[in-house]
Structures are given as C-alpha cells and as structure tokens.
C-alpha cells in the first residue's frame, strides 16, 4: 500500500515542493491549509491550526506515515510569534496523537535559528560562520525554538521520530507567500525593464561583496523525504542549502541578463525594495492587463520586506553541510540555475511576461 503524508502549509513554497515530490514517488498526500489547496493529486484538508478543536476534527480520519510541517504565521512581536506558532505545532501534533503509532514528523524552520528572530535579527553575539548544527540556540526568545520544543515534547509523548530542517533563503514557486525572494526579484526586474529604472542591487555592501548561499525548494523537498526514510537521520537537525556559494556582485549580473537588463553599478548604498516598489501597484496591474498575466496584484507576488532583510544583512551568512553529507545525502543545486528554473516556471504560468 502507498504511504500517506500530511503536508501542513501545502500552498507555500516548501509545502508545494514536498507535496509534488511525494506524489511523484507514489505517496498519498493530504494538504493542510487555511483555504482548500488546489493541487493535482493532493487531498485538501482545510483547517486553521490556531483552532485546536477544528484541527482535531479536520484530522480525525487522517493517520499519516509522515508529517511535513512547512507553515508559520508572522505577528508583530516575537512574543506573539512564539505564542501563535507554538500553539499551531501543539494543535497539529495533538490532533494526530490519538492514533498512537510510530510516524515521522519533519519541521522546516530556517537560519534564524542562528541569526535570531526578526526583531533582534543579526544582533548580539552570533555563532561563527559557517553555521553548524551543534552550535545550539542563541540566548534570545525565538519562535523556531518554541516550534522545536513542541515537536520534542510530542515526540517523547507519542513515540514518533522527528527531523528539523534549516534552509537559507528558499528559491521556489508559490503565490501569496510571505518569504519569496525569487519571485520578488523577477517582479522587480520586470518593473525596471518596463519603466526604464536601473536594476540596482537593493542591499548592503557586505552582501554584495561577501559569500553567501541559498536553498532550492526542490532540494529541500528531497532532503525532507530522505530524512523521513533514513533511520540515521531521525531525531536530528540539519542545515539545508544548495552547497554552492556565490557573491551577489556576480549573481546580480546573471539575473539581470536573464531579463535582458544591464545591472546598474552598485555604490555601496542600500536602496530597499520596500521603498522602490511602494508606488508600483498600478504599473504592475497595467503590465498584467497588457500581457494577460494571471496575477495583477503586486502584493501577492512580491515580498520586498523579506528580500530587504536578506539582502540588507550587515553580516556574512554561510552554512556547513557536513552533517547531512556524512549521513549520506549528497543532493546539490547550482543557485543561478535555481533562479532561472523559477523564472521559466513563472513565465510558463503567466505570472511574469
């Protein structure tokens, strides 16, 4: 019989990628989201994880072999992030505890485990790069830690195995996602081409000149499934990046040329996208109407605040991949190819011209 999976956050970048991979591998996939997911091969499970009773009701007949948690909600303070996202994990795992059998639960968090939460991002004493899983937690409140603690408590109670996955900035396909650099840059490049504005790097000199890495959503999906199916990867936390490194001063030209642009010179002055795109909603709507695009709402495609946070960092961010390699996962992606693949998919689905 086919294995069964529950993907929480199936409409997001990471949830979409793992759902597609599971379907390809012959799994039965239940996709949990606040609104019904419309994906071929996914059985929708509409539920609000903030509501414990409604979550339990939605899960009453679903007994998955593996659970992939790829969802979170952003609130105005870290205290609220902790309260809301911790309770969502608790409600999800509580809704499954009645089945009382072994399963695997994979939680996707990220490098804010090492960098701190949004309101204290990159501040204070940070671990040395490249970040390694054994560097542990910062002495600061962080909703990722709250999610982990709920996971560990439920695993001890119910006897399932777990894995935690910490990607860097993810390149992948989703509309309406709060953390979506690839689509944001595609929209920015399209607007620059339309208006004749220079395609200028919006971030910091440190990011322009320093080394960095990123994570392809499809590679993350492969890693999630590998960890679920590999006993030696159970009850472990993993960094997950493409394993190539680059400098934005090189990558920026690669992205510019894909869109038929010349990259503007960078003088070291940050020019955040949140300000650059603030008046472009009508411009984008006009492009969408003229080109027959399916999403005329700029805010559904671009998440400039998140891209600004990543590209504006005043510190180097690199991750060590030794742990997963030693345990047998050797997946790799070339990051410029990850961007180009995404741009092709956005164009094919009529999201950019």
PDB file of C-alpha atoms in Angstrom, residues 8-304:
ATOM      1  CA  UNK A   8       0.963  21.364   6.705  1.00  0.00           C
ATOM      2  CA  UNK A   9       1.318  24.554   4.676  1.00  0.00           C
ATOM      3  CA  UNK A  10       0.895  22.842   1.323  1.00  0.00           C
ATOM      4  CA  UNK A  11       0.226  26.107  -0.564  1.00  0.00           C
ATOM      5  CA  UNK A  12       3.584  27.642   0.419  1.00  0.00           C
ATOM      6  CA  UNK A  13       6.922  27.362  -1.354  1.00  0.00           C
ATOM      7  CA  UNK A  14       8.212  24.466   0.735  1.00  0.00           C
ATOM      8  CA  UNK A  15       4.891  22.684   1.160  1.00  0.00           C
ATOM      9  CA  UNK A  16       4.193  22.797  -2.557  1.00  0.00           C
ATOM     10  CA  UNK A  17       7.619  21.334  -3.355  1.00  0.00           C
ATOM     11  CA  UNK A  18       7.417  18.413  -0.914  1.00  0.00           C
ATOM     12  CA  UNK A  19       3.834  17.635  -1.969  1.00  0.00           C
ATOM     13  CA  UNK A  20       4.845  17.437  -5.629  1.00  0.00           C
ATOM     14  CA  UNK A  21       7.789  15.162  -4.824  1.00  0.00           C
ATOM     15  CA  UNK A  22       5.695  12.848  -2.662  1.00  0.00           C
ATOM     16  CA  UNK A  23       3.109  12.499  -5.420  1.00  0.00           C
ATOM     17  CA  UNK A  24       5.884  11.665  -7.913  1.00  0.00           C
ATOM     18  CA  UNK A  25       7.118   8.949  -5.523  1.00  0.00           C
ATOM     19  CA  UNK A  26       3.676   7.384  -5.200  1.00  0.00           C
ATOM     20  CA  UNK A  27       2.596   8.699  -1.803  1.00  0.00           C
ATOM     21  CA  UNK A  28      -0.968   9.626  -0.916  1.00  0.00           C
ATOM     22  CA  UNK A  29      -0.806  13.285   0.074  1.00  0.00           C
ATOM     23  CA  UNK A  30      -3.133  15.271   2.327  1.00  0.00           C
ATOM     24  CA  UNK A  31      -2.519  19.006   2.071  1.00  0.00           C
ATOM     25  CA  UNK A  32      -3.464  21.106   5.089  1.00  0.00           C
ATOM     26  CA  UNK A  33      -4.008  24.844   4.637  1.00  0.00           C
ATOM     27  CA  UNK A  34      -6.413  27.512   5.853  1.00  0.00           C
ATOM     28  CA  UNK A  35      -8.134  27.510   2.453  1.00  0.00           C
ATOM     29  CA  UNK A  36      -8.592  24.347   0.354  1.00  0.00           C
ATOM     30  CA  UNK A  37      -5.472  23.544  -1.668  1.00  0.00           C
ATOM     31  CA  UNK A  38      -5.995  23.114  -5.404  1.00  0.00           C
ATOM     32  CA  UNK A  39      -3.179  20.799  -6.445  1.00  0.00           C
ATOM     33  CA  UNK A  40      -3.395  17.735  -8.657  1.00  0.00           C
ATOM     34  CA  UNK A  41      -3.021  14.622  -6.539  1.00  0.00           C
ATOM     35  CA  UNK A  42      -3.430  16.400  -3.182  1.00  0.00           C
ATOM     36  CA  UNK A  43      -6.420  15.713  -0.960  1.00  0.00           C
ATOM     37  CA  UNK A  44      -7.250  19.097   0.612  1.00  0.00           C
ATOM     38  CA  UNK A  45      -7.556  19.449   4.373  1.00  0.00           C
ATOM     39  CA  UNK A  46      -8.883  22.941   5.163  1.00  0.00           C
ATOM     40  CA  UNK A  47      -8.050  23.817   8.761  1.00  0.00           C
ATOM     41  CA  UNK A  48      -6.859  26.719  10.872  1.00  0.00           C
ATOM     42  CA  UNK A  49      -4.084  25.392  13.111  1.00  0.00           C
ATOM     43  CA  UNK A  50      -4.805  28.156  15.609  1.00  0.00           C
ATOM     44  CA  UNK A  51      -8.067  26.354  16.456  1.00  0.00           C
ATOM     45  CA  UNK A  52      -7.308  23.128  18.337  1.00  0.00           C
ATOM     46  CA  UNK A  53     -10.821  21.689  18.105  1.00  0.00           C
ATOM     47  CA  UNK A  54     -11.197  22.448  14.394  1.00  0.00           C
ATOM     48  CA  UNK A  55      -7.752  20.981  13.702  1.00  0.00           C
ATOM     49  CA  UNK A  56      -8.584  17.763  15.563  1.00  0.00           C
ATOM     50  CA  UNK A  57     -11.858  17.483  13.636  1.00  0.00           C
ATOM     51  CA  UNK A  58     -10.083  18.012  10.286  1.00  0.00           C
ATOM     52  CA  UNK A  59      -7.502  15.314  11.132  1.00  0.00           C
ATOM     53  CA  UNK A  60      -9.863  12.760  12.696  1.00  0.00           C
ATOM     54  CA  UNK A  61      -9.656  10.322   9.754  1.00  0.00           C
ATOM     55  CA  UNK A  62      -6.066  11.044   8.651  1.00  0.00           C
ATOM     56  CA  UNK A  63      -3.349   8.750  10.031  1.00  0.00           C
ATOM     57  CA  UNK A  64      -0.188   9.650   8.074  1.00  0.00           C
ATOM     58  CA  UNK A  65       3.114   7.784   7.942  1.00  0.00           C
ATOM     59  CA  UNK A  66       4.932  11.127   7.728  1.00  0.00           C
ATOM     60  CA  UNK A  67       4.048  14.720   8.555  1.00  0.00           C
ATOM     61  CA  UNK A  68       5.831  17.681   6.971  1.00  0.00           C
ATOM     62  CA  UNK A  69       5.362  20.993   8.789  1.00  0.00           C
ATOM     63  CA  UNK A  70       6.179  23.900   6.492  1.00  0.00           C
ATOM     64  CA  UNK A  71       3.835  26.575   7.813  1.00  0.00           C
ATOM     65  CA  UNK A  72       4.097  29.541  10.183  1.00  0.00           C
ATOM     66  CA  UNK A  73       2.392  32.862  10.820  1.00  0.00           C
ATOM     67  CA  UNK A  74       4.134  36.203  11.279  1.00  0.00           C
ATOM     68  CA  UNK A  75       2.994  38.507  14.081  1.00  0.00           C
ATOM     69  CA  UNK A  76       4.105  41.971  15.203  1.00  0.00           C
ATOM     70  CA  UNK A  77       6.281  40.822  18.112  1.00  0.00           C
ATOM     71  CA  UNK A  78       8.383  37.750  18.795  1.00  0.00           C
ATOM     72  CA  UNK A  79       6.326  37.039  21.894  1.00  0.00           C
ATOM     73  CA  UNK A  80       3.255  36.800  19.654  1.00  0.00           C
ATOM     74  CA  UNK A  81       5.188  34.738  17.081  1.00  0.00           C
ATOM     75  CA  UNK A  82       6.066  32.296  19.847  1.00  0.00           C
ATOM     76  CA  UNK A  83       2.530  32.105  21.201  1.00  0.00           C
ATOM     77  CA  UNK A  84       0.863  31.634  17.809  1.00  0.00           C
ATOM     78  CA  UNK A  85       3.369  29.333  16.108  1.00  0.00           C
ATOM     79  CA  UNK A  86       3.972  27.261  19.222  1.00  0.00           C
ATOM     80  CA  UNK A  87       0.234  26.665  19.626  1.00  0.00           C
ATOM     81  CA  UNK A  88      -0.107  25.756  15.946  1.00  0.00           C
ATOM     82  CA  UNK A  89       2.508  22.998  16.362  1.00  0.00           C
ATOM     83  CA  UNK A  90       0.826  21.833  19.547  1.00  0.00           C
ATOM     84  CA  UNK A  91      -2.612  21.723  17.922  1.00  0.00           C
ATOM     85  CA  UNK A  92      -1.352  19.873  14.847  1.00  0.00           C
ATOM     86  CA  UNK A  93       0.534  17.202  16.764  1.00  0.00           C
ATOM     87  CA  UNK A  94      -2.221  16.953  19.362  1.00  0.00           C
ATOM     88  CA  UNK A  95      -4.734  16.290  16.614  1.00  0.00           C
ATOM     89  CA  UNK A  96      -2.675  13.279  15.480  1.00  0.00           C
ATOM     90  CA  UNK A  97      -1.741  11.878  18.889  1.00  0.00           C
ATOM     91  CA  UNK A  98      -4.897   9.754  19.162  1.00  0.00           C
ATOM     92  CA  UNK A  99      -3.588   7.351  16.533  1.00  0.00           C
ATOM     93  CA  UNK A 100      -0.694   6.376  18.819  1.00  0.00           C
ATOM     94  CA  UNK A 101       1.603   4.742  16.300  1.00  0.00           C
ATOM     95  CA  UNK A 102       5.136   5.391  15.031  1.00  0.00           C
ATOM     96  CA  UNK A 103       5.479   8.025  12.350  1.00  0.00           C
ATOM     97  CA  UNK A 104       7.995  10.663  11.305  1.00  0.00           C
ATOM     98  CA  UNK A 105       7.453  14.413  11.713  1.00  0.00           C
ATOM     99  CA  UNK A 106       9.687  16.849   9.803  1.00  0.00           C
ATOM    100  CA  UNK A 107       9.724  20.537  10.756  1.00  0.00           C
ATOM    101  CA  UNK A 108      11.064  23.251   8.444  1.00  0.00           C
ATOM    102  CA  UNK A 109      12.490  26.291  10.252  1.00  0.00           C
ATOM    103  CA  UNK A 110      15.492  28.255   8.946  1.00  0.00           C
ATOM    104  CA  UNK A 111      18.721  30.086   9.627  1.00  0.00           C
ATOM    105  CA  UNK A 112      17.078  32.497  12.061  1.00  0.00           C
ATOM    106  CA  UNK A 113      17.916  29.652  14.425  1.00  0.00           C
ATOM    107  CA  UNK A 114      21.469  31.097  14.304  1.00  0.00           C
ATOM    108  CA  UNK A 115      20.685  34.719  13.379  1.00  0.00           C
ATOM    109  CA  UNK A 116      17.895  35.477  15.837  1.00  0.00           C
ATOM    110  CA  UNK A 117      14.255  36.480  15.276  1.00  0.00           C
ATOM    111  CA  UNK A 118      13.055  39.390  13.152  1.00  0.00           C
ATOM    112  CA  UNK A 119      13.080  41.910  15.993  1.00  0.00           C
ATOM    113  CA  UNK A 120      16.672  41.025  17.008  1.00  0.00           C
ATOM    114  CA  UNK A 121      17.909  39.858  13.604  1.00  0.00           C
ATOM    115  CA  UNK A 122      21.683  39.587  13.293  1.00  0.00           C
ATOM    116  CA  UNK A 123      22.294  41.398  16.578  1.00  0.00           C
ATOM    117  CA  UNK A 124      24.367  40.488  19.593  1.00  0.00           C
ATOM    118  CA  UNK A 125      26.846  37.645  19.729  1.00  0.00           C
ATOM    119  CA  UNK A 126      26.244  35.262  16.841  1.00  0.00           C
ATOM    120  CA  UNK A 127      27.953  31.917  16.161  1.00  0.00           C
ATOM    121  CA  UNK A 128      30.824  31.861  13.698  1.00  0.00           C
ATOM    122  CA  UNK A 129      30.109  31.040  10.066  1.00  0.00           C
ATOM    123  CA  UNK A 130      29.708  28.606   8.512  1.00  0.00           C
ATOM    124  CA  UNK A 131      26.777  27.813  10.807  1.00  0.00           C
ATOM    125  CA  UNK A 132      26.843  24.272  12.196  1.00  0.00           C
ATOM    126  CA  UNK A 133      24.010  22.366  13.783  1.00  0.00           C
ATOM    127  CA  UNK A 134      25.933  21.751  17.014  1.00  0.00           C
ATOM    128  CA  UNK A 135      26.242  25.489  17.686  1.00  0.00           C
ATOM    129  CA  UNK A 136      22.930  25.367  19.509  1.00  0.00           C
ATOM    130  CA  UNK A 137      20.474  28.104  20.394  1.00  0.00           C
ATOM    131  CA  UNK A 138      21.011  31.808  20.966  1.00  0.00           C
ATOM    132  CA  UNK A 139      20.156  33.268  24.356  1.00  0.00           C
ATOM    133  CA  UNK A 140      17.102  35.044  22.942  1.00  0.00           C
ATOM    134  CA  UNK A 141      13.415  34.237  22.509  1.00  0.00           C
ATOM    135  CA  UNK A 142      12.756  32.702  19.077  1.00  0.00           C
ATOM    136  CA  UNK A 143       9.591  31.114  17.694  1.00  0.00           C
ATOM    137  CA  UNK A 144      11.693  28.460  15.938  1.00  0.00           C
ATOM    138  CA  UNK A 145      12.763  27.233  19.374  1.00  0.00           C
ATOM    139  CA  UNK A 146       9.148  27.181  20.506  1.00  0.00           C
ATOM    140  CA  UNK A 147       8.193  25.076  17.476  1.00  0.00           C
ATOM    141  CA  UNK A 148      11.059  22.681  18.195  1.00  0.00           C
ATOM    142  CA  UNK A 149      10.097  22.358  21.850  1.00  0.00           C
ATOM    143  CA  UNK A 150       6.532  21.431  20.917  1.00  0.00           C
ATOM    144  CA  UNK A 151       7.906  18.867  18.457  1.00  0.00           C
ATOM    145  CA  UNK A 152      10.269  17.315  21.012  1.00  0.00           C
ATOM    146  CA  UNK A 153       7.585  17.139  23.697  1.00  0.00           C
ATOM    147  CA  UNK A 154       5.092  15.468  21.377  1.00  0.00           C
ATOM    148  CA  UNK A 155       7.717  13.009  20.105  1.00  0.00           C
ATOM    149  CA  UNK A 156       8.560  11.971  23.669  1.00  0.00           C
ATOM    150  CA  UNK A 157       4.843  11.586  24.450  1.00  0.00           C
ATOM    151  CA  UNK A 158       3.721   9.787  21.298  1.00  0.00           C
ATOM    152  CA  UNK A 159       6.859   7.904  20.268  1.00  0.00           C
ATOM    153  CA  UNK A 160       7.463   9.256  16.770  1.00  0.00           C
ATOM    154  CA  UNK A 161      10.779  10.171  15.154  1.00  0.00           C
ATOM    155  CA  UNK A 162      11.495  13.745  14.049  1.00  0.00           C
ATOM    156  CA  UNK A 163      13.822  15.868  11.956  1.00  0.00           C
ATOM    157  CA  UNK A 164      14.369  19.631  11.838  1.00  0.00           C
ATOM    158  CA  UNK A 165      15.420  21.283   8.572  1.00  0.00           C
ATOM    159  CA  UNK A 166      17.055  24.725   8.452  1.00  0.00           C
ATOM    160  CA  UNK A 167      17.207  26.163   4.927  1.00  0.00           C
ATOM    161  CA  UNK A 168      18.681  29.527   3.996  1.00  0.00           C
ATOM    162  CA  UNK A 169      16.565  31.793   1.752  1.00  0.00           C
ATOM    163  CA  UNK A 170      14.418  29.465  -0.374  1.00  0.00           C
ATOM    164  CA  UNK A 171      14.024  29.732  -4.151  1.00  0.00           C
ATOM    165  CA  UNK A 172      10.726  28.180  -5.179  1.00  0.00           C
ATOM    166  CA  UNK A 173       7.249  28.562  -6.597  1.00  0.00           C
ATOM    167  CA  UNK A 174       4.276  29.954  -4.669  1.00  0.00           C
ATOM    168  CA  UNK A 175       1.871  32.868  -4.980  1.00  0.00           C
ATOM    169  CA  UNK A 176       0.922  34.882  -1.923  1.00  0.00           C
ATOM    170  CA  UNK A 177       3.942  33.678   0.046  1.00  0.00           C
ATOM    171  CA  UNK A 178       5.433  35.971   2.684  1.00  0.00           C
ATOM    172  CA  UNK A 179       9.059  34.950   2.056  1.00  0.00           C
ATOM    173  CA  UNK A 180       9.678  34.792  -1.681  1.00  0.00           C
ATOM    174  CA  UNK A 181      12.926  36.345  -2.921  1.00  0.00           C
ATOM    175  CA  UNK A 182      12.955  34.671  -6.343  1.00  0.00           C
ATOM    176  CA  UNK A 183       9.546  35.947  -7.428  1.00  0.00           C
ATOM    177  CA  UNK A 184      10.212  39.339  -5.818  1.00  0.00           C
ATOM    178  CA  UNK A 185      13.385  39.791  -7.876  1.00  0.00           C
ATOM    179  CA  UNK A 186      11.582  38.640 -11.026  1.00  0.00           C
ATOM    180  CA  UNK A 187       8.884  41.280 -10.448  1.00  0.00           C
ATOM    181  CA  UNK A 188      11.499  43.937  -9.685  1.00  0.00           C
ATOM    182  CA  UNK A 189      13.414  43.161 -12.882  1.00  0.00           C
ATOM    183  CA  UNK A 190      10.186  43.259 -14.917  1.00  0.00           C
ATOM    184  CA  UNK A 191       9.267  46.641 -13.447  1.00  0.00           C
ATOM    185  CA  UNK A 192      12.749  48.025 -14.128  1.00  0.00           C
ATOM    186  CA  UNK A 193      12.508  46.892 -17.730  1.00  0.00           C
ATOM    187  CA  UNK A 194       9.039  48.402 -18.056  1.00  0.00           C
ATOM    188  CA  UNK A 195       9.859  51.784 -16.511  1.00  0.00           C
ATOM    189  CA  UNK A 196      13.490  52.172 -17.582  1.00  0.00           C
ATOM    190  CA  UNK A 197      14.645  52.374 -13.964  1.00  0.00           C
ATOM    191  CA  UNK A 198      18.117  50.998 -13.218  1.00  0.00           C
ATOM    192  CA  UNK A 199      18.256  47.425 -11.975  1.00  0.00           C
ATOM    193  CA  UNK A 200      20.263  48.283  -8.885  1.00  0.00           C
ATOM    194  CA  UNK A 201      21.155  45.899  -6.081  1.00  0.00           C
ATOM    195  CA  UNK A 202      18.968  46.937  -3.119  1.00  0.00           C
ATOM    196  CA  UNK A 203      21.049  45.540  -0.280  1.00  0.00           C
ATOM    197  CA  UNK A 204      24.222  46.087   1.722  1.00  0.00           C
ATOM    198  CA  UNK A 205      27.864  46.208   0.671  1.00  0.00           C
ATOM    199  CA  UNK A 206      28.537  43.174   2.882  1.00  0.00           C
ATOM    200  CA  UNK A 207      26.043  41.099   0.928  1.00  0.00           C
ATOM    201  CA  UNK A 208      27.248  42.473  -2.412  1.00  0.00           C
ATOM    202  CA  UNK A 209      30.868  41.563  -1.751  1.00  0.00           C
ATOM    203  CA  UNK A 210      30.622  38.631   0.650  1.00  0.00           C
ATOM    204  CA  UNK A 211      29.986  34.948   0.126  1.00  0.00           C
ATOM    205  CA  UNK A 212      26.538  33.519   0.700  1.00  0.00           C
ATOM    206  CA  UNK A 213      24.348  30.517  -0.152  1.00  0.00           C
ATOM    207  CA  UNK A 214      20.666  29.733  -0.764  1.00  0.00           C
ATOM    208  CA  UNK A 215      18.253  26.782  -0.849  1.00  0.00           C
ATOM    209  CA  UNK A 216      16.317  25.369  -3.792  1.00  0.00           C
ATOM    210  CA  UNK A 217      12.814  24.307  -2.685  1.00  0.00           C
ATOM    211  CA  UNK A 218      13.043  21.084  -4.682  1.00  0.00           C
ATOM    212  CA  UNK A 219      16.345  20.198  -2.997  1.00  0.00           C
ATOM    213  CA  UNK A 220      14.767  20.878   0.390  1.00  0.00           C
ATOM    214  CA  UNK A 221      11.905  18.555  -0.560  1.00  0.00           C
ATOM    215  CA  UNK A 222      14.379  15.798  -1.440  1.00  0.00           C
ATOM    216  CA  UNK A 223      16.082  16.331   1.913  1.00  0.00           C
ATOM    217  CA  UNK A 224      12.779  16.162   3.814  1.00  0.00           C
ATOM    218  CA  UNK A 225      11.854  12.868   2.184  1.00  0.00           C
ATOM    219  CA  UNK A 226      15.362  11.451   2.655  1.00  0.00           C
ATOM    220  CA  UNK A 227      15.272  12.250   6.377  1.00  0.00           C
ATOM    221  CA  UNK A 228      11.837  10.668   6.754  1.00  0.00           C
ATOM    222  CA  UNK A 229      13.035   7.459   5.076  1.00  0.00           C
ATOM    223  CA  UNK A 230      16.550   7.266   6.603  1.00  0.00           C
ATOM    224  CA  UNK A 231      16.823   5.904  10.137  1.00  0.00           C
ATOM    225  CA  UNK A 232      20.210   7.502  10.797  1.00  0.00           C
ATOM    226  CA  UNK A 233      18.663  10.917  10.027  1.00  0.00           C
ATOM    227  CA  UNK A 234      15.906  10.511  12.611  1.00  0.00           C
ATOM    228  CA  UNK A 235      15.928  12.767  15.677  1.00  0.00           C
ATOM    229  CA  UNK A 236      18.441  15.119  14.078  1.00  0.00           C
ATOM    230  CA  UNK A 237      18.540  18.748  12.953  1.00  0.00           C
ATOM    231  CA  UNK A 238      20.036  19.650   9.567  1.00  0.00           C
ATOM    232  CA  UNK A 239      21.150  22.708   7.667  1.00  0.00           C
ATOM    233  CA  UNK A 240      19.873  22.521   4.067  1.00  0.00           C
ATOM    234  CA  UNK A 241      21.414  24.669   1.313  1.00  0.00           C
ATOM    235  CA  UNK A 242      22.362  24.105  -2.312  1.00  0.00           C
ATOM    236  CA  UNK A 243      26.055  23.601  -1.423  1.00  0.00           C
ATOM    237  CA  UNK A 244      27.361  26.125  -3.942  1.00  0.00           C
ATOM    238  CA  UNK A 245      28.447  29.578  -2.744  1.00  0.00           C
ATOM    239  CA  UNK A 246      28.379  32.881  -4.614  1.00  0.00           C
ATOM    240  CA  UNK A 247      28.716  36.636  -4.279  1.00  0.00           C
ATOM    241  CA  UNK A 248      25.769  38.856  -5.150  1.00  0.00           C
ATOM    242  CA  UNK A 249      28.034  41.071  -7.269  1.00  0.00           C
ATOM    243  CA  UNK A 250      28.255  38.049  -9.614  1.00  0.00           C
ATOM    244  CA  UNK A 251      24.683  36.750  -9.217  1.00  0.00           C
ATOM    245  CA  UNK A 252      23.107  40.179  -9.817  1.00  0.00           C
ATOM    246  CA  UNK A 253      24.508  40.320 -13.337  1.00  0.00           C
ATOM    247  CA  UNK A 254      23.320  36.781 -14.049  1.00  0.00           C
ATOM    248  CA  UNK A 255      19.743  37.688 -13.039  1.00  0.00           C
ATOM    249  CA  UNK A 256      19.861  40.996 -14.923  1.00  0.00           C
ATOM    250  CA  UNK A 257      20.954  39.348 -18.173  1.00  0.00           C
ATOM    251  CA  UNK A 258      18.201  36.721 -17.939  1.00  0.00           C
ATOM    252  CA  UNK A 259      15.690  39.588 -18.096  1.00  0.00           C
ATOM    253  CA  UNK A 260      17.562  41.406 -20.866  1.00  0.00           C
ATOM    254  CA  UNK A 261      18.866  44.100 -18.498  1.00  0.00           C
ATOM    255  CA  UNK A 262      22.253  45.520 -17.692  1.00  0.00           C
ATOM    256  CA  UNK A 263      22.986  45.535 -13.955  1.00  0.00           C
ATOM    257  CA  UNK A 264      23.348  49.037 -12.556  1.00  0.00           C
ATOM    258  CA  UNK A 265      26.627  49.918 -10.807  1.00  0.00           C
ATOM    259  CA  UNK A 266      26.480  49.443  -7.050  1.00  0.00           C
ATOM    260  CA  UNK A 267      27.941  52.260  -4.951  1.00  0.00           C
ATOM    261  CA  UNK A 268      27.501  50.577  -1.576  1.00  0.00           C
ATOM    262  CA  UNK A 269      24.294  52.431  -0.671  1.00  0.00           C
ATOM    263  CA  UNK A 270      21.325  50.215   0.284  1.00  0.00           C
ATOM    264  CA  UNK A 271      18.164  51.010  -1.708  1.00  0.00           C
ATOM    265  CA  UNK A 272      15.492  48.797  -0.120  1.00  0.00           C
ATOM    266  CA  UNK A 273      12.876  47.297  -2.408  1.00  0.00           C
ATOM    267  CA  UNK A 274      10.105  48.171   0.018  1.00  0.00           C
ATOM    268  CA  UNK A 275      10.629  51.812  -0.923  1.00  0.00           C
ATOM    269  CA  UNK A 276      11.396  51.178  -4.586  1.00  0.00           C
ATOM    270  CA  UNK A 277       8.223  49.139  -5.183  1.00  0.00           C
ATOM    271  CA  UNK A 278       5.908  51.167  -2.949  1.00  0.00           C
ATOM    272  CA  UNK A 279       4.304  53.053  -5.840  1.00  0.00           C
ATOM    273  CA  UNK A 280       4.302  50.296  -8.464  1.00  0.00           C
ATOM    274  CA  UNK A 281       0.957  48.572  -7.841  1.00  0.00           C
ATOM    275  CA  UNK A 282      -0.749  50.353 -10.747  1.00  0.00           C
ATOM    276  CA  UNK A 283       2.254  49.852 -13.021  1.00  0.00           C
ATOM    277  CA  UNK A 284       2.160  46.125 -12.361  1.00  0.00           C
ATOM    278  CA  UNK A 285      -1.583  45.998 -12.891  1.00  0.00           C
ATOM    279  CA  UNK A 286      -1.093  47.665 -16.275  1.00  0.00           C
ATOM    280  CA  UNK A 287       1.598  45.141 -17.244  1.00  0.00           C
ATOM    281  CA  UNK A 288      -0.667  42.277 -16.174  1.00  0.00           C
ATOM    282  CA  UNK A 289      -3.601  43.553 -18.226  1.00  0.00           C
ATOM    283  CA  UNK A 290      -1.481  44.189 -21.325  1.00  0.00           C
ATOM    284  CA  UNK A 291       0.384  40.861 -21.151  1.00  0.00           C
ATOM    285  CA  UNK A 292      -2.514  38.691 -19.989  1.00  0.00           C
ATOM    286  CA  UNK A 293      -0.912  37.761 -16.676  1.00  0.00           C
ATOM    287  CA  UNK A 294      -2.940  35.813 -14.128  1.00  0.00           C
ATOM    288  CA  UNK A 295      -1.985  37.844 -11.031  1.00  0.00           C
ATOM    289  CA  UNK A 296      -2.431  41.621 -11.277  1.00  0.00           C
ATOM    290  CA  UNK A 297      -1.947  42.204  -7.538  1.00  0.00           C
ATOM    291  CA  UNK A 298       1.690  43.153  -6.918  1.00  0.00           C
ATOM    292  CA  UNK A 299       1.419  42.380  -3.202  1.00  0.00           C
ATOM    293  CA  UNK A 300       0.559  38.741  -3.986  1.00  0.00           C
ATOM    294  CA  UNK A 301       3.813  38.252  -5.867  1.00  0.00           C
ATOM    295  CA  UNK A 302       6.447  40.438  -4.224  1.00  0.00           C
ATOM    296  CA  UNK A 303       7.572  40.309  -0.582  1.00  0.00           C
ATOM    297  CA  UNK A 304      10.036  43.223  -0.549  1.00  0.00           C
TER     298      UNK A 304
END
